[in-house]
Tab-separated table of C-alpha atoms and ligand atoms in Angstrom:
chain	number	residue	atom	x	y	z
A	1	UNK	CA	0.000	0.000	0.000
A	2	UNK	CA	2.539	2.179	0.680
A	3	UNK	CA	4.869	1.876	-2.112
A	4	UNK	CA	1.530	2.595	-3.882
A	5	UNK	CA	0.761	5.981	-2.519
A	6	UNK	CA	4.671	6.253	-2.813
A	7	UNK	CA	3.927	5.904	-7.027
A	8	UNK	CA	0.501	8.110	-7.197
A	9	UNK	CA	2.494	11.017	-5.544
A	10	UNK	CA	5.662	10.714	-7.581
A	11	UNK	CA	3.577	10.367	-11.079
A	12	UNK	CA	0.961	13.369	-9.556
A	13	UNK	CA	4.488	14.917	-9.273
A	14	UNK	CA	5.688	13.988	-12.692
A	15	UNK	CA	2.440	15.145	-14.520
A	16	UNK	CA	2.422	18.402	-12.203
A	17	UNK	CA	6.126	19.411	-13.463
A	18	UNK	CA	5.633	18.717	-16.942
A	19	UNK	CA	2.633	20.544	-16.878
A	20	UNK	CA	3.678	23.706	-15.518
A	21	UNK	CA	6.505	23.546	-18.191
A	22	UNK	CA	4.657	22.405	-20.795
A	23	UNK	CA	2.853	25.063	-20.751
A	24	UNK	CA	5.478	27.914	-20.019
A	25	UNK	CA	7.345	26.269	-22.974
A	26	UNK	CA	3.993	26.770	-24.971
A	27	UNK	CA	3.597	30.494	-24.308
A	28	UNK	CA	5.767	32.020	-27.007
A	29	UNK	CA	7.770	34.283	-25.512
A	30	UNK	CA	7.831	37.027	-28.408
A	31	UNK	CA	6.492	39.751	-27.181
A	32	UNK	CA	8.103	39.676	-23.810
A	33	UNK	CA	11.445	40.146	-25.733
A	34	UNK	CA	10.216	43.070	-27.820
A	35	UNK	CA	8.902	44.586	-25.113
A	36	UNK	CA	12.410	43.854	-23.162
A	37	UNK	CA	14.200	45.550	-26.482
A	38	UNK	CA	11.881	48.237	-26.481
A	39	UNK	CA	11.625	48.123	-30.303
A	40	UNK	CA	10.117	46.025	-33.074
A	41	UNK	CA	11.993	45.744	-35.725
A	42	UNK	CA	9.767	45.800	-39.247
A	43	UNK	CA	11.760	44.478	-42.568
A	44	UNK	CA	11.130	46.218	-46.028
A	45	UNK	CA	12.465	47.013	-49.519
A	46	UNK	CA	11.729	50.983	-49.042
A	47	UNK	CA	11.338	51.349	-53.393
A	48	UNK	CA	7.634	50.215	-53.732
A	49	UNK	CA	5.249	53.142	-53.338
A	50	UNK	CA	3.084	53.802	-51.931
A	51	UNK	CA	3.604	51.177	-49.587
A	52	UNK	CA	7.103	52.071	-48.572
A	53	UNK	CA	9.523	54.862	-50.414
A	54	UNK	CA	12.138	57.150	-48.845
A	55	UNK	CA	10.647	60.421	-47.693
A	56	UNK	CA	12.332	63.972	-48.134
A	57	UNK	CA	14.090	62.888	-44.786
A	58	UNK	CA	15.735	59.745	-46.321
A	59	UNK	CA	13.647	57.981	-43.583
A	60	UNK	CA	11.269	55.018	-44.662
A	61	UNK	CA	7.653	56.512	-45.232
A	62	UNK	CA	4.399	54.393	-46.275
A	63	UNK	CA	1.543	52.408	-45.983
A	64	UNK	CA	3.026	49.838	-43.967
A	65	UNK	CA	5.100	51.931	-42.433
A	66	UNK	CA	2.155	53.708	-41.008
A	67	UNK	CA	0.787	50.504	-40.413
A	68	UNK	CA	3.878	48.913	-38.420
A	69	UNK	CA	4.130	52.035	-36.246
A	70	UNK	CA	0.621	51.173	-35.114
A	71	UNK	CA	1.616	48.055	-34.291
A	72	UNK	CA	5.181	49.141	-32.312
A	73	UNK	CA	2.194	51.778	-30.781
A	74	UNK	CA	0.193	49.182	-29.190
A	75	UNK	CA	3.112	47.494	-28.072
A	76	UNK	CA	4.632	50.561	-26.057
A	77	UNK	CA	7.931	49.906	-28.215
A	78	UNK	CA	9.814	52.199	-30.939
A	79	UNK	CA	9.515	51.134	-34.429
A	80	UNK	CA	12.813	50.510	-36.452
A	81	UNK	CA	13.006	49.900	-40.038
A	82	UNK	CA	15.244	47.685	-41.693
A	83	UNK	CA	15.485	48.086	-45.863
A	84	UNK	CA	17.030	45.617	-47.682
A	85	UNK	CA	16.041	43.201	-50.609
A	86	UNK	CA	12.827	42.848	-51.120
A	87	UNK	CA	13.790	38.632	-51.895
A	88	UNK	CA	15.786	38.134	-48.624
A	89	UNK	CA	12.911	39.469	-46.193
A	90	UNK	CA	11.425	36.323	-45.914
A	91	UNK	CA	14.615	34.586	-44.745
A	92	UNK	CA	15.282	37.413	-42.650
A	93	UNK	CA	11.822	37.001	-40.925
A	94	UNK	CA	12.564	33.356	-40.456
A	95	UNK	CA	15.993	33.611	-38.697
A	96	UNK	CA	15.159	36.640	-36.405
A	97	UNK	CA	16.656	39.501	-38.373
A	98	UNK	CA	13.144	41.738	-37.797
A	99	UNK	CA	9.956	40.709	-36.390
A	100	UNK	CA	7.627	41.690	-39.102
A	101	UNK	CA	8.005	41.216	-42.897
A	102	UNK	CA	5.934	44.533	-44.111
A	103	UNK	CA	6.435	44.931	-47.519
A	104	UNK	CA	3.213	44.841	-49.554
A	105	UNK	CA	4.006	41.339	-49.470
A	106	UNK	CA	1.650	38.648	-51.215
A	107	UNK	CA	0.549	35.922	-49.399
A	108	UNK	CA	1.368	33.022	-51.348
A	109	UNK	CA	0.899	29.233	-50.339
A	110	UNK	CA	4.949	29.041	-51.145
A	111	UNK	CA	5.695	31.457	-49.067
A	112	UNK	CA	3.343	30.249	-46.075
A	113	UNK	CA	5.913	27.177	-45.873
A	114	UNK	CA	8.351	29.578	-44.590
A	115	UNK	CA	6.648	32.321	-42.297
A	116	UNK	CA	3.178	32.947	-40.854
A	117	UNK	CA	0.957	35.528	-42.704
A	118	UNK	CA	-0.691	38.154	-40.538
A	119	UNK	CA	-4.648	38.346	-41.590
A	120	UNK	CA	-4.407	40.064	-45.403
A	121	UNK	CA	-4.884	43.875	-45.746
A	122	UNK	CA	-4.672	44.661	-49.482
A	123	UNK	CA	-6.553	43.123	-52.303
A	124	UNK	CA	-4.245	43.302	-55.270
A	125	UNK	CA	-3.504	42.539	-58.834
A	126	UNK	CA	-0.028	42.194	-61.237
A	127	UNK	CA	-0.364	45.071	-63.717
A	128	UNK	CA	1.097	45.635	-67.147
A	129	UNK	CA	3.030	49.207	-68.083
A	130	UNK	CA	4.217	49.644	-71.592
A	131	UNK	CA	5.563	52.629	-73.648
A	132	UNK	CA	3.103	54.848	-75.127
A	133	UNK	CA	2.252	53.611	-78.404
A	134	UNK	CA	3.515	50.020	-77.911
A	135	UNK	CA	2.307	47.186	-79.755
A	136	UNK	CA	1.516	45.200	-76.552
A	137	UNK	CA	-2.097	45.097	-76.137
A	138	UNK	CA	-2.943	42.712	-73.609
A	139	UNK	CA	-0.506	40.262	-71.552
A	140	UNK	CA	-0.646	37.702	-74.672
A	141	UNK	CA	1.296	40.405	-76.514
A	142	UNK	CA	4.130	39.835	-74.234
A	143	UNK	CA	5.124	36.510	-75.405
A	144	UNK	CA	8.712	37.114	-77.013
A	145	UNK	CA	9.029	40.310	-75.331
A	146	UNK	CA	11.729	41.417	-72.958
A	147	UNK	CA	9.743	42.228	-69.779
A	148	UNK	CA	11.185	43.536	-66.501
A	149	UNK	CA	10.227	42.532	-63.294
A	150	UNK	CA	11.394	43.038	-59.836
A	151	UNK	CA	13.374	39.685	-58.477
A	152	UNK	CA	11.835	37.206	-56.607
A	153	UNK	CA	8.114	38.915	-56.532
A	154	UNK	CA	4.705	38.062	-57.810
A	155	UNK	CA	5.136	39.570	-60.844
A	156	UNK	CA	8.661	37.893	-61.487
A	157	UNK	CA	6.703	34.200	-60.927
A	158	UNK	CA	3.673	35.538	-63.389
A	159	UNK	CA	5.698	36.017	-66.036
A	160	UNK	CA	8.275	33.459	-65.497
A	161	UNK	CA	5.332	30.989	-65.529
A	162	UNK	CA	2.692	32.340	-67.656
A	163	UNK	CA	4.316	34.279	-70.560
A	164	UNK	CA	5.177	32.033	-73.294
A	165	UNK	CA	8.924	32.540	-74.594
A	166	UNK	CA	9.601	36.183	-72.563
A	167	UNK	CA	12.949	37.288	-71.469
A	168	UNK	CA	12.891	38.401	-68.260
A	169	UNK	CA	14.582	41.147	-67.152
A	170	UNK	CA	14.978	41.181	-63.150
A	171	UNK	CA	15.539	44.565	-61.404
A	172	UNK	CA	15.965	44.741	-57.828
A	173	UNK	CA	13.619	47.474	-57.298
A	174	UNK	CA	10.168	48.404	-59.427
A	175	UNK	CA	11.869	51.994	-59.716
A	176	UNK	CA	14.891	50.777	-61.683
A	177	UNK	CA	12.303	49.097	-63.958
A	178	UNK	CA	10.640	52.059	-64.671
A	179	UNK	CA	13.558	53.395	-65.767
A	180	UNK	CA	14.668	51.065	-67.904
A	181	UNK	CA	11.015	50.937	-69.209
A	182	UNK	CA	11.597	54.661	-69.762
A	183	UNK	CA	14.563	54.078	-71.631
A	184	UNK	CA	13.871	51.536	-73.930
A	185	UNK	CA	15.840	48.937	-72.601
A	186	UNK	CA	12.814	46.762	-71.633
A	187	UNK	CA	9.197	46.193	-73.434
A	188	UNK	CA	7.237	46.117	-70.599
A	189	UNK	CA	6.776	45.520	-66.922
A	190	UNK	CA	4.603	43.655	-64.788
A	191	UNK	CA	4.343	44.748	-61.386
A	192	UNK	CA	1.757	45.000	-58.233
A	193	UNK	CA	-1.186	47.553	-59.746
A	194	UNK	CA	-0.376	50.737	-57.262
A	195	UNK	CA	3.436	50.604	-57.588
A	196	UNK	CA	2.471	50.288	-61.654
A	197	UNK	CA	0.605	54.162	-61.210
A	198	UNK	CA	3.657	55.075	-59.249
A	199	UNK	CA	5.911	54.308	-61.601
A	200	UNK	CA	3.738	55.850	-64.503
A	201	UNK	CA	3.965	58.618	-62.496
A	202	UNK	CA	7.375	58.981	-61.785
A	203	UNK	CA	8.104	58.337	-66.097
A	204	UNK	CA	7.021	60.053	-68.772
A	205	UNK	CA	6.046	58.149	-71.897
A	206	UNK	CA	4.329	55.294	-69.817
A	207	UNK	CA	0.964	53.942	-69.809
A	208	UNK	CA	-0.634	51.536	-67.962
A	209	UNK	CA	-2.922	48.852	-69.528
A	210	UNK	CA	-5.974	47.681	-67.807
A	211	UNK	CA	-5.779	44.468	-67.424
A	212	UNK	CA	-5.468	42.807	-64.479
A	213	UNK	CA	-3.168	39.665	-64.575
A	214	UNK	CA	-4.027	37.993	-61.243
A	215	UNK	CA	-5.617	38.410	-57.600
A	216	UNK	CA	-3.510	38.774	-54.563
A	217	UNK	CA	-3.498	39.664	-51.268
A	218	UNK	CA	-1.044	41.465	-49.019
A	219	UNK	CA	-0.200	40.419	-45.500
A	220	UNK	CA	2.063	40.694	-42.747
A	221	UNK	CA	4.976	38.060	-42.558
A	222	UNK	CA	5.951	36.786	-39.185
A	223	UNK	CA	8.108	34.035	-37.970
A	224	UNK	CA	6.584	30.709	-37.457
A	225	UNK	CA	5.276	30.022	-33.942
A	226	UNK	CA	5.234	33.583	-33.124
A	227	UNK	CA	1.541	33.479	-32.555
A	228	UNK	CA	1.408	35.831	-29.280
A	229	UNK	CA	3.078	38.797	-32.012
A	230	UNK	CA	0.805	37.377	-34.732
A	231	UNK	CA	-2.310	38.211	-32.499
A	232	UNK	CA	-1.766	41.327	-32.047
A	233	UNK	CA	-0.347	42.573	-35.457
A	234	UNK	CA	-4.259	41.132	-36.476
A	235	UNK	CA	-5.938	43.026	-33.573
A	236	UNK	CA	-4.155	46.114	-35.246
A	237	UNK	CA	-4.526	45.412	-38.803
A	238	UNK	CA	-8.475	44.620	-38.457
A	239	UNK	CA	-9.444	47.673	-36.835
A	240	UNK	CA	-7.240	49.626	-38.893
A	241	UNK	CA	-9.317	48.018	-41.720
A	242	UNK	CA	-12.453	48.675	-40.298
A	243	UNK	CA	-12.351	52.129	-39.237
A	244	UNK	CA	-10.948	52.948	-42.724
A	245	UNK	CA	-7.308	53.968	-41.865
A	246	UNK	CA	-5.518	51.493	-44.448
A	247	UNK	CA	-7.951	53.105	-47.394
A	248	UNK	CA	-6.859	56.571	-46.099
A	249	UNK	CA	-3.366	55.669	-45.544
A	250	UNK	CA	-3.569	54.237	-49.114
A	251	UNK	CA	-4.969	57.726	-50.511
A	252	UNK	CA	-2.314	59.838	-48.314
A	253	UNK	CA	0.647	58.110	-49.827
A	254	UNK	CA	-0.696	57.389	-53.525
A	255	UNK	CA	-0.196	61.502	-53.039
A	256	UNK	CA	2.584	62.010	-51.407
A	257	UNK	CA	4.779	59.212	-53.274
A	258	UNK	CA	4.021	60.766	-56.571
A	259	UNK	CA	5.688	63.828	-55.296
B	1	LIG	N1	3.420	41.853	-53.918
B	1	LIG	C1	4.597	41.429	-54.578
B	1	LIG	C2	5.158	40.205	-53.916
B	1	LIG	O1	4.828	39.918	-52.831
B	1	LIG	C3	5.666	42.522	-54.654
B	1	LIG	C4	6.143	43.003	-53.338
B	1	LIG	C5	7.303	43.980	-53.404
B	1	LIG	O2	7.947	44.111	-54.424
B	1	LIG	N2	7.588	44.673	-52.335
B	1	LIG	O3	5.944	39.507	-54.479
């Protein structure tokens, strides 16, 4: 009898430890070290306005700037900004280099192997620009054609996978694109549909066509298991949706990227 009470209380024990840390184990700690840092760090590729461009202070300015200040606000922290490539942000998220991935990124199923997507907050298409005057007519024109593309986006997979016998041309930014558009070096681009008007904007001679190539969604990228960050970057995100603050955000830097 003894030795049996002797077992109950050392497995009671057992399950007792492993429960209490079981569960602190469970309880990601992300937040706590953010808050500890004081800052939370957002990654970006600052040349892809309106979402995020360098202002007249050489700072990082944007949509999703705006939007990952909110965030850093409701977290008590400072917000820094990390620019880099916009095709090594999803690595970055994964090994800890920022917390967020904000970069009017799509949320694709590929990408979802790799990092957590935040609930999405821009409905999206690819867009074509071409020269004024340019033959290409719809995307079925662009077979043959040298099209640019920034590396490693949407746009880079639509027309490495959907236009028949293209060269691609792969720019690391949508601005150097446009320029290269500009001067003839390229045919056309295909890019996300508001950086398209900003870059139609930014270079004479270019028009847009209107039609849209696919349907996409922007979201917030966020290292796997992170779910105690990825709560709150949704809390955030869906009231900034609802009480229309990504629409105006949207308007406000539409304007002030063209600038
Ligand atoms: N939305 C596109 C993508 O996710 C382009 C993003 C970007 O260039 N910043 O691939």
């Amino acid at each position: 009898m003894k030795t049996l009470y002797k077992g109950l209380a050392l497995a009671l024990a057992v399950i007792l430890f492993a429960s209490f840390f079981g569960c602190a184990a469970s309880k990601t700690p992300t937040l706590d070290k953010i808050k500890k840092a004081g800052k939370l760090v957002m990654l970006t590729n600052a040349a892809f306005p309106p979402f995020e461009y360098l202002g007249d202070d050489n700072n990082v300015a944007g949509v999703d700037a705006d939007i990952a200040a909110a965030i850093a606000a409701e977290l008590g922290v400072k917000l820094e900004i990390i620019d880099m490539d916009f095709d090594g942000i999803i690595m970055a998220v994964q090994s800890g280099k920022g917390d967020l991935g904000v970069a009017g990124m799509t949320a694709t199923e590929e990408r979802a192997k790799s990092v957590d997507f935040s609930v999405d907050y821009v409905s999206t298409t690819q867009m074509i620009i071409v020269p004024q005057g340019s033959p290409i007519k719809t995307a079925e024109d662009l077979s043959g054609k040298n099209v640019g593309v920034q590396l490693g986006t949407t746009g880079d997979l639509f027309a490495t996978d959907y236009i028949e016998g293209a060269e691609i041309s792969r720019f690391k930014t949508g601005s150097d694109a446009g320029i290269a558009l500009a001067n003839g070096q390229i045919d056309a681009i295909v890019i996300d549909a508001m950086p398209a008007d900003q870059i139609v904007a930014a270079n004479a001679g270019l028009v847009l066509l209107d039609e849209p190539l696919t349907e996409e969604q922007y979201a917030i990228a966020i290292k796997k298991g992170n779910d105690d960050l990825k709560e709150v970057v949704n809390k955030v995100l869906e009231k900034l949706l609802k009480d229309g603050t990504v629409d105006a955000l949207i308007e406000k830097h539409m304007a002030a990227a063209a600038n």
